[in-house]
Amino acid sequence: MHAGEILISGIFNRSRLLEIPFYQRSYVWKQDNWDRFLKDMQFITATRKQYFLGQIILKPGPQPQTWEHFDDQKFVVDGQQRLTTLLLFFKVLCLKKNEDDKFYSDFFLEDNVSPIRHSEIDQKAFEKALRWKEVTAIPNPEPKSQILEAFNYFMDNMKPSDYDRSTIRKCIQLVCIDLDKDDDEQQIFNVINSSGVDLTTADLLKNYFYHRENIDDFKANWVPIFEKDDDVKAYWDQEIITGRLRRSLIDIFFASFFQILIQDKKFNVRTEDKIAYDRIDVLASSYEKFIATYCDSDKSIVLHEMAEYARLFMNIFQPDCCNRSMPQRAGIERINVLIFGVGLTTLIPYVLYVEKNVTDTEERKKATSSILRKLPRYAGFFMRWLTARAL
């Protein structure tokens, strides 16, 4: 890892493509952010003083192909909001000053390639904004793009005489943290942004499992399960207290599913690896190591089962059950109350496995009921039960 001060021209050097990874959330800055940004740019122009905009974190991307029009590719681990805003600001400023050609000469790569390849959610709107030719707002029908909202805000509120493009380019400073290929971006991001929103296990796994070359597979197998609509997203984003931590439901699912995977006898996972894989804080990297070691790097082996278990998880586990009275009969409803009301989330892998793999109704009822009788020993019981089964 290397860190140092850098100017805009050092980041956007016309030979580097910056890519927003799959795990990154969409562009979310709002009016108060844009308003402050404009005032800051106005201050730079008036004073010509150096101005620190913040830090960005970059990680090496794939080696460019010979036919691609850039020499270097970096993933933006942190900083997409300010980098996106910078480009939108300069685009509008150049349009208003009738200097759009300077915007392209400052930022675009050869053959008119955009300097940032945005996330799937924002790419279409971002490209539209960067290639807009009129000194007017861009139509932004529902559901509105926040990127186009930013562009239109600058278009409506920027007085071009208050801003000098050359001065701003020379005076803005950022701290650029260049990671090595093997650096743990999750740990680094979370430490630097300890007061912000951490990258989740799901964020990192999405980026590991999918990339732009298998975008159709992503749309077919990830989006319908985890990002189908606002209700589905809200379900997975629910935060549950587990011990001393607050964790999203989607991260709890991936932890539970992983426990089922590493106990599966067909993988024959070594005991020492099971111990290493038990750390929640490095779960995403544990998935990667497990797939490399026990699946011959074939992600599809995990992805197929993951989809089935995720659908079942949504049908079974309902955190809002805590608002209901405790059911008198043993069953999934009562298990839900114990898991989310009492906080026994370590029961989830056991219950999930039973519901998925025990097809006989009576045996499934017995297995589910047995956990209620063995609560004092449920953790050890779960591990012994899984180990004894022909997984």
mmCIF file of C-alpha atoms in Angstrom:
data_model
loop_
_atom_site.group_PDB
_atom_site.id
_atom_site.type_symbol
_atom_site.label_atom_id
_atom_site.label_comp_id
_atom_site.label_asym_id
_atom_site.label_seq_id
_atom_site.Cartn_x
_atom_site.Cartn_y
_atom_site.Cartn_z
ATOM 1 C CA MET A 1 0.000 0.000 0.000
ATOM 2 C CA HIS A 2 1.294 3.418 -0.995
ATOM 3 C CA ALA A 3 -0.209 6.809 -0.165
ATOM 4 C CA GLY A 4 0.557 10.331 -1.312
ATOM 5 C CA GLU A 5 -0.832 13.665 -2.414
ATOM 6 C CA ILE A 6 -2.092 13.902 -5.963
ATOM 7 C CA LEU A 7 -3.654 16.492 -8.253
ATOM 8 C CA ILE A 8 -6.640 15.953 -10.536
ATOM 9 C CA SER A 9 -4.299 15.565 -13.496
ATOM 10 C CA GLY A 10 -2.541 12.733 -11.671
ATOM 11 C CA ILE A 11 -5.759 10.796 -11.231
ATOM 12 C CA PHE A 12 -7.277 11.494 -14.624
ATOM 13 C CA ASN A 13 -4.131 11.186 -16.720
ATOM 14 C CA ARG A 14 -5.879 10.153 -19.968
ATOM 15 C CA SER A 15 -4.228 6.712 -19.949
ATOM 16 C CA ARG A 16 -5.939 5.193 -16.879
ATOM 17 C CA LEU A 17 -9.433 3.743 -16.668
ATOM 18 C CA LEU A 18 -11.087 3.957 -13.257
ATOM 19 C CA GLU A 19 -13.728 1.297 -12.689
ATOM 20 C CA ILE A 20 -16.409 1.334 -10.000
ATOM 21 C CA PRO A 21 -16.647 -2.282 -8.737
ATOM 22 C CA PHE A 22 -19.902 -4.188 -8.455
ATOM 23 C CA TYR A 23 -19.957 -3.928 -4.670
ATOM 24 C CA GLN A 24 -19.988 -0.135 -4.715
ATOM 25 C CA ARG A 25 -23.322 1.447 -3.973
ATOM 26 C CA SER A 26 -24.812 3.840 -6.493
ATOM 27 C CA TYR A 27 -24.084 7.563 -6.550
ATOM 28 C CA VAL A 28 -25.848 9.050 -3.512
ATOM 29 C CA TRP A 29 -24.701 12.652 -3.040
ATOM 30 C CA LYS A 30 -27.558 15.116 -2.645
ATOM 31 C CA GLN A 31 -28.272 18.831 -2.828
ATOM 32 C CA ASP A 32 -26.427 19.777 0.370
ATOM 33 C CA ASN A 33 -23.318 17.992 -0.949
ATOM 34 C CA TRP A 34 -23.554 19.697 -4.355
ATOM 35 C CA ASP A 35 -24.186 23.094 -2.799
ATOM 36 C CA ARG A 36 -21.115 22.812 -0.580
ATOM 37 C CA PHE A 37 -19.083 21.546 -3.525
ATOM 38 C CA LEU A 38 -19.980 24.617 -5.586
ATOM 39 C CA LYS A 39 -19.084 26.936 -2.732
ATOM 40 C CA ASP A 40 -15.749 25.164 -2.274
ATOM 41 C CA MET A 41 -14.931 25.478 -5.990
ATOM 42 C CA GLN A 42 -15.878 29.162 -5.839
ATOM 43 C CA PHE A 43 -13.558 29.609 -2.832
ATOM 44 C CA ILE A 44 -10.666 27.982 -4.709
ATOM 45 C CA THR A 45 -11.168 30.273 -7.685
ATOM 46 C CA ALA A 46 -11.290 33.394 -5.508
ATOM 47 C CA THR A 47 -8.321 32.581 -3.263
ATOM 48 C CA ARG A 48 -6.144 30.327 -5.475
ATOM 49 C CA LYS A 49 -5.283 28.390 -2.311
ATOM 50 C CA GLN A 50 -4.573 24.688 -2.210
ATOM 51 C CA TYR A 51 -7.692 22.757 -1.255
ATOM 52 C CA PHE A 52 -7.838 19.216 0.169
ATOM 53 C CA LEU A 53 -10.849 17.373 -1.249
ATOM 54 C CA GLY A 54 -10.388 14.043 0.538
ATOM 55 C CA GLN A 55 -8.906 10.616 -0.092
ATOM 56 C CA ILE A 56 -9.437 8.002 -2.744
ATOM 57 C CA ILE A 57 -8.458 4.347 -2.595
ATOM 58 C CA LEU A 58 -7.471 2.524 -5.764
ATOM 59 C CA LYS A 59 -6.654 -1.134 -6.341
ATOM 60 C CA PRO A 60 -5.105 -2.736 -9.442
ATOM 61 C CA GLY A 61 -7.628 -4.010 -11.957
ATOM 62 C CA PRO A 62 -7.173 -6.482 -14.822
ATOM 63 C CA GLN A 63 -4.263 -6.050 -17.180
ATOM 64 C CA PRO A 64 -5.571 -4.099 -20.194
ATOM 65 C CA GLN A 65 -5.898 -5.994 -23.459
ATOM 66 C CA THR A 66 -3.772 -4.852 -26.381
ATOM 67 C CA TRP A 67 -6.817 -3.484 -28.195
ATOM 68 C CA GLU A 68 -8.037 -1.393 -25.260
ATOM 69 C CA HIS A 69 -7.350 2.332 -25.251
ATOM 70 C CA PHE A 70 -5.757 2.690 -21.835
ATOM 71 C CA ASP A 71 -2.526 1.569 -20.214
ATOM 72 C CA ASP A 72 -3.716 1.128 -16.647
ATOM 73 C CA GLN A 73 -6.944 0.026 -14.967
ATOM 74 C CA LYS A 74 -7.800 0.664 -11.324
ATOM 75 C CA PHE A 75 -10.780 -0.266 -9.179
ATOM 76 C CA VAL A 76 -12.132 2.617 -7.091
ATOM 77 C CA VAL A 77 -12.462 1.138 -3.590
ATOM 78 C CA ASP A 78 -13.328 4.506 -2.056
ATOM 79 C CA GLY A 79 -13.906 7.930 -3.581
ATOM 80 C CA GLN A 80 -16.477 7.331 -6.297
ATOM 81 C CA GLN A 81 -18.783 10.070 -4.961
ATOM 82 C CA ARG A 82 -16.221 12.880 -5.149
ATOM 83 C CA LEU A 83 -14.649 11.655 -8.407
ATOM 84 C CA THR A 84 -18.054 11.416 -10.067
ATOM 85 C CA THR A 85 -19.011 14.851 -8.772
ATOM 86 C CA LEU A 86 -15.738 16.346 -10.024
ATOM 87 C CA LEU A 87 -16.389 15.149 -13.558
ATOM 88 C CA LEU A 88 -20.001 16.322 -13.549
ATOM 89 C CA PHE A 89 -18.896 19.738 -12.274
ATOM 90 C CA PHE A 90 -16.225 20.176 -14.940
ATOM 91 C CA LYS A 91 -18.585 18.940 -17.646
ATOM 92 C CA VAL A 92 -21.232 21.540 -16.784
ATOM 93 C CA LEU A 93 -18.613 24.294 -16.354
ATOM 94 C CA CYS A 94 -17.132 23.598 -19.776
ATOM 95 C CA LEU A 95 -20.570 23.508 -21.390
ATOM 96 C CA LYS A 96 -21.528 26.831 -19.840
ATOM 97 C CA LYS A 97 -18.243 28.419 -20.978
ATOM 98 C CA ASN A 98 -18.551 26.967 -24.469
ATOM 99 C CA GLU A 99 -15.379 24.932 -23.833
ATOM 100 C CA ASP A 100 -16.711 21.395 -24.072
ATOM 101 C CA ASP A 101 -13.714 20.382 -26.168
ATOM 102 C CA LYS A 102 -11.463 21.168 -23.193
ATOM 103 C CA PHE A 103 -13.471 18.799 -20.999
ATOM 104 C CA TYR A 104 -12.790 15.941 -23.394
ATOM 105 C CA SER A 105 -9.122 16.859 -23.774
ATOM 106 C CA ASP A 106 -8.686 17.050 -19.988
ATOM 107 C CA PHE A 107 -10.354 13.776 -19.066
ATOM 108 C CA PHE A 108 -11.298 11.386 -21.861
ATOM 109 C CA LEU A 109 -9.094 8.521 -23.022
ATOM 110 C CA GLU A 110 -8.213 7.741 -26.606
ATOM 111 C CA ASP A 111 -11.056 7.030 -29.029
ATOM 112 C CA ASN A 112 -13.501 8.961 -26.879
ATOM 113 C CA VAL A 113 -13.494 6.484 -23.962
ATOM 114 C CA SER A 114 -14.847 7.796 -20.648
ATOM 115 C CA PRO A 115 -12.330 8.001 -17.782
ATOM 116 C CA ILE A 116 -14.667 6.220 -15.333
ATOM 117 C CA ARG A 117 -16.551 3.015 -16.021
ATOM 118 C CA HIS A 118 -19.412 3.303 -13.574
ATOM 119 C CA SER A 119 -21.442 0.678 -11.762
ATOM 120 C CA GLU A 120 -24.208 -1.111 -13.636
ATOM 121 C CA ILE A 121 -26.825 1.015 -11.872
ATOM 122 C CA ASP A 122 -25.298 4.362 -12.878
ATOM 123 C CA GLN A 123 -23.400 3.683 -16.099
ATOM 124 C CA LYS A 124 -26.106 4.708 -18.571
ATOM 125 C CA ALA A 125 -26.895 8.006 -16.809
ATOM 126 C CA PHE A 126 -23.207 8.799 -16.275
ATOM 127 C CA GLU A 127 -22.363 8.312 -19.942
ATOM 128 C CA LYS A 128 -25.343 10.431 -20.940
ATOM 129 C CA ALA A 129 -24.211 13.277 -18.691
ATOM 130 C CA LEU A 130 -20.588 13.211 -19.866
ATOM 131 C CA ARG A 131 -21.620 13.265 -23.531
ATOM 132 C CA TRP A 132 -24.419 15.860 -23.238
ATOM 133 C CA LYS A 133 -23.978 18.719 -25.700
ATOM 134 C CA GLU A 134 -26.624 21.264 -24.680
ATOM 135 C CA VAL A 135 -26.446 23.985 -22.031
ATOM 136 C CA THR A 136 -29.675 22.655 -20.555
ATOM 137 C CA ALA A 137 -30.831 20.216 -17.926
ATOM 138 C CA ILE A 138 -31.087 16.559 -18.937
ATOM 139 C CA PRO A 139 -34.577 14.986 -18.787
ATOM 140 C CA ASN A 140 -34.667 12.723 -15.744
ATOM 141 C CA PRO A 141 -37.924 10.759 -15.553
ATOM 142 C CA GLU A 142 -38.851 8.428 -12.704
ATOM 143 C CA PRO A 143 -37.107 6.523 -11.286
ATOM 144 C CA LYS A 144 -34.742 9.471 -11.176
ATOM 145 C CA SER A 145 -31.002 9.070 -11.570
ATOM 146 C CA GLN A 146 -29.050 10.822 -8.831
ATOM 147 C CA ILE A 147 -26.230 11.400 -11.291
ATOM 148 C CA LEU A 148 -28.535 13.320 -13.606
ATOM 149 C CA GLU A 149 -29.914 15.174 -10.584
ATOM 150 C CA ALA A 150 -26.375 16.328 -9.791
ATOM 151 C CA PHE A 151 -25.754 17.386 -13.390
ATOM 152 C CA ASN A 152 -29.018 19.338 -13.468
ATOM 153 C CA TYR A 153 -28.308 20.987 -10.104
ATOM 154 C CA PHE A 154 -24.968 22.263 -11.394
ATOM 155 C CA MET A 155 -26.622 23.385 -14.614
ATOM 156 C CA ASP A 156 -29.267 25.355 -12.697
ATOM 157 C CA ASN A 157 -27.053 26.799 -9.950
ATOM 158 C CA MET A 158 -23.632 27.405 -11.445
ATOM 159 C CA LYS A 159 -22.664 30.943 -12.483
ATOM 160 C CA PRO A 160 -19.719 30.177 -14.792
ATOM 161 C CA SER A 161 -17.892 33.457 -14.112
ATOM 162 C CA ASP A 162 -17.441 32.363 -10.467
ATOM 163 C CA TYR A 163 -15.283 29.393 -11.436
ATOM 164 C CA ASP A 164 -11.952 29.103 -13.186
ATOM 165 C CA ARG A 165 -11.305 25.661 -14.633
ATOM 166 C CA SER A 166 -7.512 25.938 -14.737
ATOM 167 C CA THR A 167 -7.185 27.266 -11.151
ATOM 168 C CA ILE A 168 -9.405 24.533 -9.750
ATOM 169 C CA ARG A 169 -7.466 21.807 -11.578
ATOM 170 C CA LYS A 170 -4.187 23.115 -10.154
ATOM 171 C CA CYS A 171 -5.355 23.722 -6.581
ATOM 172 C CA ILE A 172 -7.420 20.630 -5.716
ATOM 173 C CA GLN A 173 -5.398 18.047 -3.832
ATOM 174 C CA LEU A 174 -6.381 14.546 -2.825
ATOM 175 C CA VAL A 175 -4.648 11.767 -0.955
ATOM 176 C CA CYS A 176 -4.468 8.717 -3.194
ATOM 177 C CA ILE A 177 -3.999 5.364 -1.478
ATOM 178 C CA ASP A 178 -2.764 2.797 -4.002
ATOM 179 C CA LEU A 179 -3.320 -0.738 -2.754
ATOM 180 C CA ASP A 180 -1.334 -3.740 -3.819
ATOM 181 C CA LYS A 181 -3.192 -6.596 -5.454
ATOM 182 C CA ASP A 182 -3.228 -8.690 -2.265
ATOM 183 C CA ASP A 183 -4.180 -5.899 0.168
ATOM 184 C CA ASP A 184 -7.471 -6.394 2.035
ATOM 185 C CA GLU A 185 -9.595 -3.508 0.748
ATOM 186 C CA GLN A 186 -12.440 -4.291 3.148
ATOM 187 C CA GLN A 187 -10.256 -3.891 6.228
ATOM 188 C CA ILE A 188 -8.549 -0.761 4.888
ATOM 189 C CA PHE A 189 -11.802 0.860 3.763
ATOM 190 C CA ASN A 190 -13.511 0.152 7.082
ATOM 191 C CA VAL A 191 -10.641 1.555 9.164
ATOM 192 C CA ILE A 192 -10.371 4.756 7.119
ATOM 193 C CA ASN A 193 -14.159 5.194 7.016
ATOM 194 C CA SER A 194 -14.899 4.081 10.564
ATOM 195 C CA SER A 195 -17.575 6.745 10.882
ATOM 196 C CA GLY A 196 -19.179 5.876 7.554
ATOM 197 C CA VAL A 197 -20.850 2.853 5.980
ATOM 198 C CA ASP A 198 -18.685 -0.267 5.977
ATOM 199 C CA LEU A 199 -18.364 -2.519 2.999
ATOM 200 C CA THR A 200 -20.476 -5.570 3.694
ATOM 201 C CA THR A 201 -19.633 -9.192 3.018
ATOM 202 C CA ALA A 202 -22.341 -9.166 0.361
ATOM 203 C CA ASP A 203 -20.764 -6.119 -1.316
ATOM 204 C CA LEU A 204 -17.419 -7.857 -1.640
ATOM 205 C CA LEU A 205 -18.837 -11.240 -2.644
ATOM 206 C CA LYS A 206 -20.882 -9.631 -5.391
ATOM 207 C CA ASN A 207 -17.706 -8.124 -6.788
ATOM 208 C CA TYR A 208 -15.864 -11.447 -6.438
ATOM 209 C CA PHE A 209 -18.532 -13.595 -8.074
ATOM 210 C CA TYR A 210 -19.488 -11.237 -10.870
ATOM 211 C CA HIS A 211 -17.817 -8.858 -13.287
ATOM 212 C CA ARG A 212 -18.692 -7.129 -16.518
ATOM 213 C CA GLU A 213 -17.937 -10.193 -18.603
ATOM 214 C CA ASN A 214 -20.697 -12.224 -16.885
ATOM 215 C CA ILE A 215 -23.198 -9.411 -16.460
ATOM 216 C CA ASP A 216 -26.036 -11.554 -17.852
ATOM 217 C CA ASP A 217 -25.418 -14.169 -15.177
ATOM 218 C CA PHE A 218 -25.437 -11.405 -12.556
ATOM 219 C CA LYS A 219 -28.796 -10.118 -13.795
ATOM 220 C CA ALA A 220 -30.261 -13.616 -13.916
ATOM 221 C CA ASN A 221 -29.018 -15.029 -10.611
ATOM 222 C CA TRP A 222 -28.081 -12.230 -8.223
ATOM 223 C CA VAL A 223 -30.485 -9.401 -8.973
ATOM 224 C CA PRO A 224 -33.753 -11.438 -8.709
ATOM 225 C CA ILE A 225 -32.715 -12.800 -5.321
ATOM 226 C CA PHE A 226 -31.032 -9.851 -3.626
ATOM 227 C CA GLU A 227 -31.936 -6.713 -5.599
ATOM 228 C CA LYS A 228 -35.236 -7.430 -7.361
ATOM 229 C CA ASP A 229 -37.077 -4.413 -5.950
ATOM 230 C CA ASP A 230 -37.175 -2.096 -2.944
ATOM 231 C CA ASP A 231 -38.999 -4.648 -0.778
ATOM 232 C CA VAL A 232 -36.401 -7.325 -1.451
ATOM 233 C CA LYS A 233 -33.541 -4.913 -0.773
ATOM 234 C CA ALA A 234 -35.225 -3.768 2.432
ATOM 235 C CA TYR A 235 -35.537 -7.388 3.593
ATOM 236 C CA TRP A 236 -31.835 -8.127 3.126
ATOM 237 C CA ASP A 237 -30.732 -4.745 4.531
ATOM 238 C CA GLN A 238 -32.456 -5.320 7.884
ATOM 239 C CA GLU A 239 -29.927 -5.137 10.698
ATOM 240 C CA ILE A 240 -29.947 -7.707 13.492
ATOM 241 C CA ILE A 241 -28.025 -7.576 16.746
ATOM 242 C CA THR A 242 -25.785 -10.635 17.027
ATOM 243 C CA GLY A 243 -23.766 -10.618 20.227
ATOM 244 C CA ARG A 244 -22.210 -7.146 20.377
ATOM 245 C CA LEU A 245 -22.517 -6.483 16.643
ATOM 246 C CA ARG A 246 -25.189 -5.191 14.314
ATOM 247 C CA ARG A 247 -25.184 -7.159 11.084
ATOM 248 C CA SER A 248 -27.366 -7.020 7.998
ATOM 249 C CA LEU A 249 -29.567 -9.993 7.219
ATOM 250 C CA ILE A 250 -27.737 -10.589 3.952
ATOM 251 C CA ASP A 251 -24.407 -10.894 5.775
ATOM 252 C CA ILE A 252 -26.000 -13.286 8.273
ATOM 253 C CA PHE A 253 -27.203 -15.376 5.343
ATOM 254 C CA PHE A 254 -23.728 -15.588 3.794
ATOM 255 C CA ALA A 255 -22.202 -16.550 7.142
ATOM 256 C CA SER A 256 -24.836 -19.249 7.672
ATOM 257 C CA PHE A 257 -24.552 -20.617 4.145
ATOM 258 C CA PHE A 258 -20.773 -20.793 4.513
ATOM 259 C CA GLN A 259 -21.100 -22.884 7.673
ATOM 260 C CA ILE A 260 -23.224 -25.347 5.732
ATOM 261 C CA LEU A 261 -20.673 -25.448 2.915
ATOM 262 C CA ILE A 262 -17.621 -26.150 5.064
ATOM 263 C CA GLN A 263 -19.426 -28.957 6.927
ATOM 264 C CA ASP A 264 -20.373 -30.663 3.663
ATOM 265 C CA LYS A 265 -18.526 -33.982 3.566
ATOM 266 C CA LYS A 266 -18.096 -33.874 -0.200
ATOM 267 C CA PHE A 267 -15.628 -31.003 0.225
ATOM 268 C CA ASN A 268 -13.676 -32.727 3.015
ATOM 269 C CA VAL A 269 -12.571 -29.423 4.538
ATOM 270 C CA ARG A 270 -9.589 -29.760 6.844
ATOM 271 C CA THR A 271 -10.143 -29.008 10.527
ATOM 272 C CA GLU A 272 -7.557 -26.241 10.563
ATOM 273 C CA ASP A 273 -9.309 -24.574 7.631
ATOM 274 C CA LYS A 274 -12.674 -24.781 9.379
ATOM 275 C CA ILE A 275 -11.132 -22.923 12.307
ATOM 276 C CA ALA A 276 -9.662 -20.272 9.990
ATOM 277 C CA TYR A 277 -12.973 -19.912 8.131
ATOM 278 C CA ASP A 278 -14.842 -19.240 11.362
ATOM 279 C CA ARG A 279 -13.839 -15.558 11.474
ATOM 280 C CA ILE A 280 -16.782 -13.362 10.530
ATOM 281 C CA ASP A 281 -14.634 -10.282 9.860
ATOM 282 C CA VAL A 282 -12.867 -11.950 6.918
ATOM 283 C CA LEU A 283 -15.780 -13.976 5.585
ATOM 284 C CA ALA A 284 -15.498 -12.680 2.009
ATOM 285 C CA SER A 285 -11.845 -13.689 1.714
ATOM 286 C CA SER A 286 -12.702 -17.050 3.332
ATOM 287 C CA TYR A 287 -15.181 -17.702 0.533
ATOM 288 C CA GLU A 288 -12.464 -16.972 -2.008
ATOM 289 C CA LYS A 289 -9.961 -19.283 -0.304
ATOM 290 C CA PHE A 290 -12.555 -22.046 0.086
ATOM 291 C CA ILE A 291 -13.515 -21.928 -3.592
ATOM 292 C CA ALA A 292 -9.876 -21.862 -4.689
ATOM 293 C CA THR A 293 -8.912 -24.756 -2.410
ATOM 294 C CA TYR A 294 -11.958 -27.032 -2.379
ATOM 295 C CA CYS A 295 -13.851 -26.153 -5.571
ATOM 296 C CA ASP A 296 -10.907 -25.981 -7.960
ATOM 297 C CA SER A 297 -11.716 -22.244 -8.356
ATOM 298 C CA ASP A 298 -15.097 -23.110 -9.877
ATOM 299 C CA LYS A 299 -17.440 -20.443 -8.478
ATOM 300 C CA SER A 300 -20.497 -22.029 -10.088
ATOM 301 C CA ILE A 301 -20.385 -24.881 -7.564
ATOM 302 C CA VAL A 302 -21.149 -22.406 -4.799
ATOM 303 C CA LEU A 303 -23.360 -20.050 -6.783
ATOM 304 C CA HIS A 304 -25.919 -22.720 -7.668
ATOM 305 C CA GLU A 305 -26.473 -23.770 -4.065
ATOM 306 C CA MET A 306 -26.254 -20.188 -2.851
ATOM 307 C CA ALA A 307 -29.251 -19.176 -4.951
ATOM 308 C CA GLU A 308 -31.367 -22.068 -3.672
ATOM 309 C CA TYR A 309 -30.489 -21.428 -0.037
ATOM 310 C CA ALA A 310 -31.059 -17.668 -0.375
ATOM 311 C CA ARG A 311 -34.580 -18.138 -1.705
ATOM 312 C CA LEU A 312 -35.333 -20.558 1.109
ATOM 313 C CA PHE A 313 -33.826 -18.159 3.661
ATOM 314 C CA MET A 314 -36.252 -15.422 2.613
ATOM 315 C CA ASN A 315 -39.211 -17.777 2.978
ATOM 316 C CA ILE A 316 -38.187 -19.019 6.415
ATOM 317 C CA PHE A 317 -36.672 -16.173 8.398
ATOM 318 C CA GLN A 318 -38.786 -13.148 9.343
ATOM 319 C CA PRO A 319 -37.250 -10.712 11.854
ATOM 320 C CA ASP A 320 -40.575 -8.929 12.310
ATOM 321 C CA CYS A 321 -41.859 -12.010 14.151
ATOM 322 C CA CYS A 322 -40.710 -10.284 17.363
ATOM 323 C CA ASN A 323 -43.811 -8.118 17.110
ATOM 324 C CA ARG A 324 -46.002 -11.185 17.491
ATOM 325 C CA SER A 325 -46.769 -13.405 20.460
ATOM 326 C CA MET A 326 -44.802 -16.600 21.003
ATOM 327 C CA PRO A 327 -46.529 -19.483 19.142
ATOM 328 C CA GLN A 328 -47.592 -22.309 21.448
ATOM 329 C CA ARG A 329 -46.631 -25.060 19.034
ATOM 330 C CA ALA A 330 -43.078 -25.870 18.097
ATOM 331 C CA GLY A 331 -42.241 -24.953 14.532
ATOM 332 C CA ILE A 332 -40.597 -22.394 12.268
ATOM 333 C CA GLU A 333 -42.656 -19.535 13.733
ATOM 334 C CA ARG A 334 -41.393 -20.296 17.218
ATOM 335 C CA ILE A 335 -37.833 -20.739 15.966
ATOM 336 C CA ASN A 336 -38.072 -17.282 14.364
ATOM 337 C CA VAL A 337 -38.990 -15.729 17.704
ATOM 338 C CA LEU A 338 -36.039 -17.432 19.382
ATOM 339 C CA ILE A 339 -33.609 -16.383 16.663
ATOM 340 C CA PHE A 340 -34.634 -12.752 16.306
ATOM 341 C CA GLY A 341 -36.250 -12.113 19.663
ATOM 342 C CA VAL A 342 -33.666 -13.771 21.879
ATOM 343 C CA GLY A 343 -30.758 -13.326 19.460
ATOM 344 C CA LEU A 344 -29.913 -16.970 18.778
ATOM 345 C CA THR A 345 -28.762 -16.379 15.204
ATOM 346 C CA THR A 346 -26.363 -19.320 15.360
ATOM 347 C CA LEU A 347 -29.439 -21.525 15.004
ATOM 348 C CA ILE A 348 -29.922 -20.288 11.449
ATOM 349 C CA PRO A 349 -27.520 -22.694 9.633
ATOM 350 C CA TYR A 350 -29.097 -25.693 11.372
ATOM 351 C CA VAL A 351 -32.665 -24.635 10.577
ATOM 352 C CA LEU A 352 -31.741 -23.663 7.010
ATOM 353 C CA TYR A 353 -30.074 -27.003 6.342
ATOM 354 C CA VAL A 354 -32.991 -28.974 7.775
ATOM 355 C CA GLU A 355 -35.566 -27.111 5.713
ATOM 356 C CA LYS A 356 -33.516 -27.560 2.562
ATOM 357 C CA ASN A 357 -32.388 -31.158 2.857
ATOM 358 C CA VAL A 358 -34.757 -33.099 5.117
ATOM 359 C CA THR A 359 -37.575 -33.953 2.746
ATOM 360 C CA ASP A 360 -39.641 -36.150 5.058
ATOM 361 C CA THR A 361 -42.179 -33.875 6.772
ATOM 362 C CA GLU A 362 -42.245 -35.762 10.067
ATOM 363 C CA GLU A 363 -38.475 -36.005 10.294
ATOM 364 C CA ARG A 364 -38.198 -32.285 9.535
ATOM 365 C CA LYS A 365 -40.664 -31.503 12.338
ATOM 366 C CA LYS A 366 -38.691 -33.670 14.750
ATOM 367 C CA ALA A 367 -35.427 -32.014 13.761
ATOM 368 C CA THR A 368 -36.880 -28.533 14.207
ATOM 369 C CA SER A 369 -38.525 -29.428 17.523
ATOM 370 C CA SER A 370 -35.371 -31.003 18.894
ATOM 371 C CA ILE A 371 -33.569 -27.680 18.939
ATOM 372 C CA LEU A 372 -36.153 -26.292 21.340
ATOM 373 C CA ARG A 373 -35.379 -29.065 23.796
ATOM 374 C CA LYS A 374 -31.641 -28.622 23.474
ATOM 375 C CA LEU A 375 -31.252 -24.863 23.729
ATOM 376 C CA PRO A 376 -28.545 -24.975 26.417
ATOM 377 C CA ARG A 377 -26.426 -27.068 24.066
ATOM 378 C CA TYR A 378 -27.671 -25.785 20.709
ATOM 379 C CA ALA A 379 -24.291 -24.678 19.322
ATOM 380 C CA GLY A 380 -22.543 -27.978 19.957
ATOM 381 C CA PHE A 381 -25.657 -29.880 18.962
ATOM 382 C CA PHE A 382 -25.748 -28.106 15.606
ATOM 383 C CA MET A 383 -22.154 -28.984 14.775
ATOM 384 C CA ARG A 384 -22.542 -32.614 15.862
ATOM 385 C CA TRP A 385 -25.803 -32.932 13.945
ATOM 386 C CA LEU A 386 -24.316 -31.571 10.709
ATOM 387 C CA THR A 387 -21.198 -33.690 11.029
ATOM 388 C CA ALA A 388 -23.248 -36.852 11.560
ATOM 389 C CA ARG A 389 -25.386 -36.239 8.475
ATOM 390 C CA ALA A 390 -24.309 -37.408 5.033
ATOM 391 C CA LEU A 391 -24.133 -33.850 3.742
#
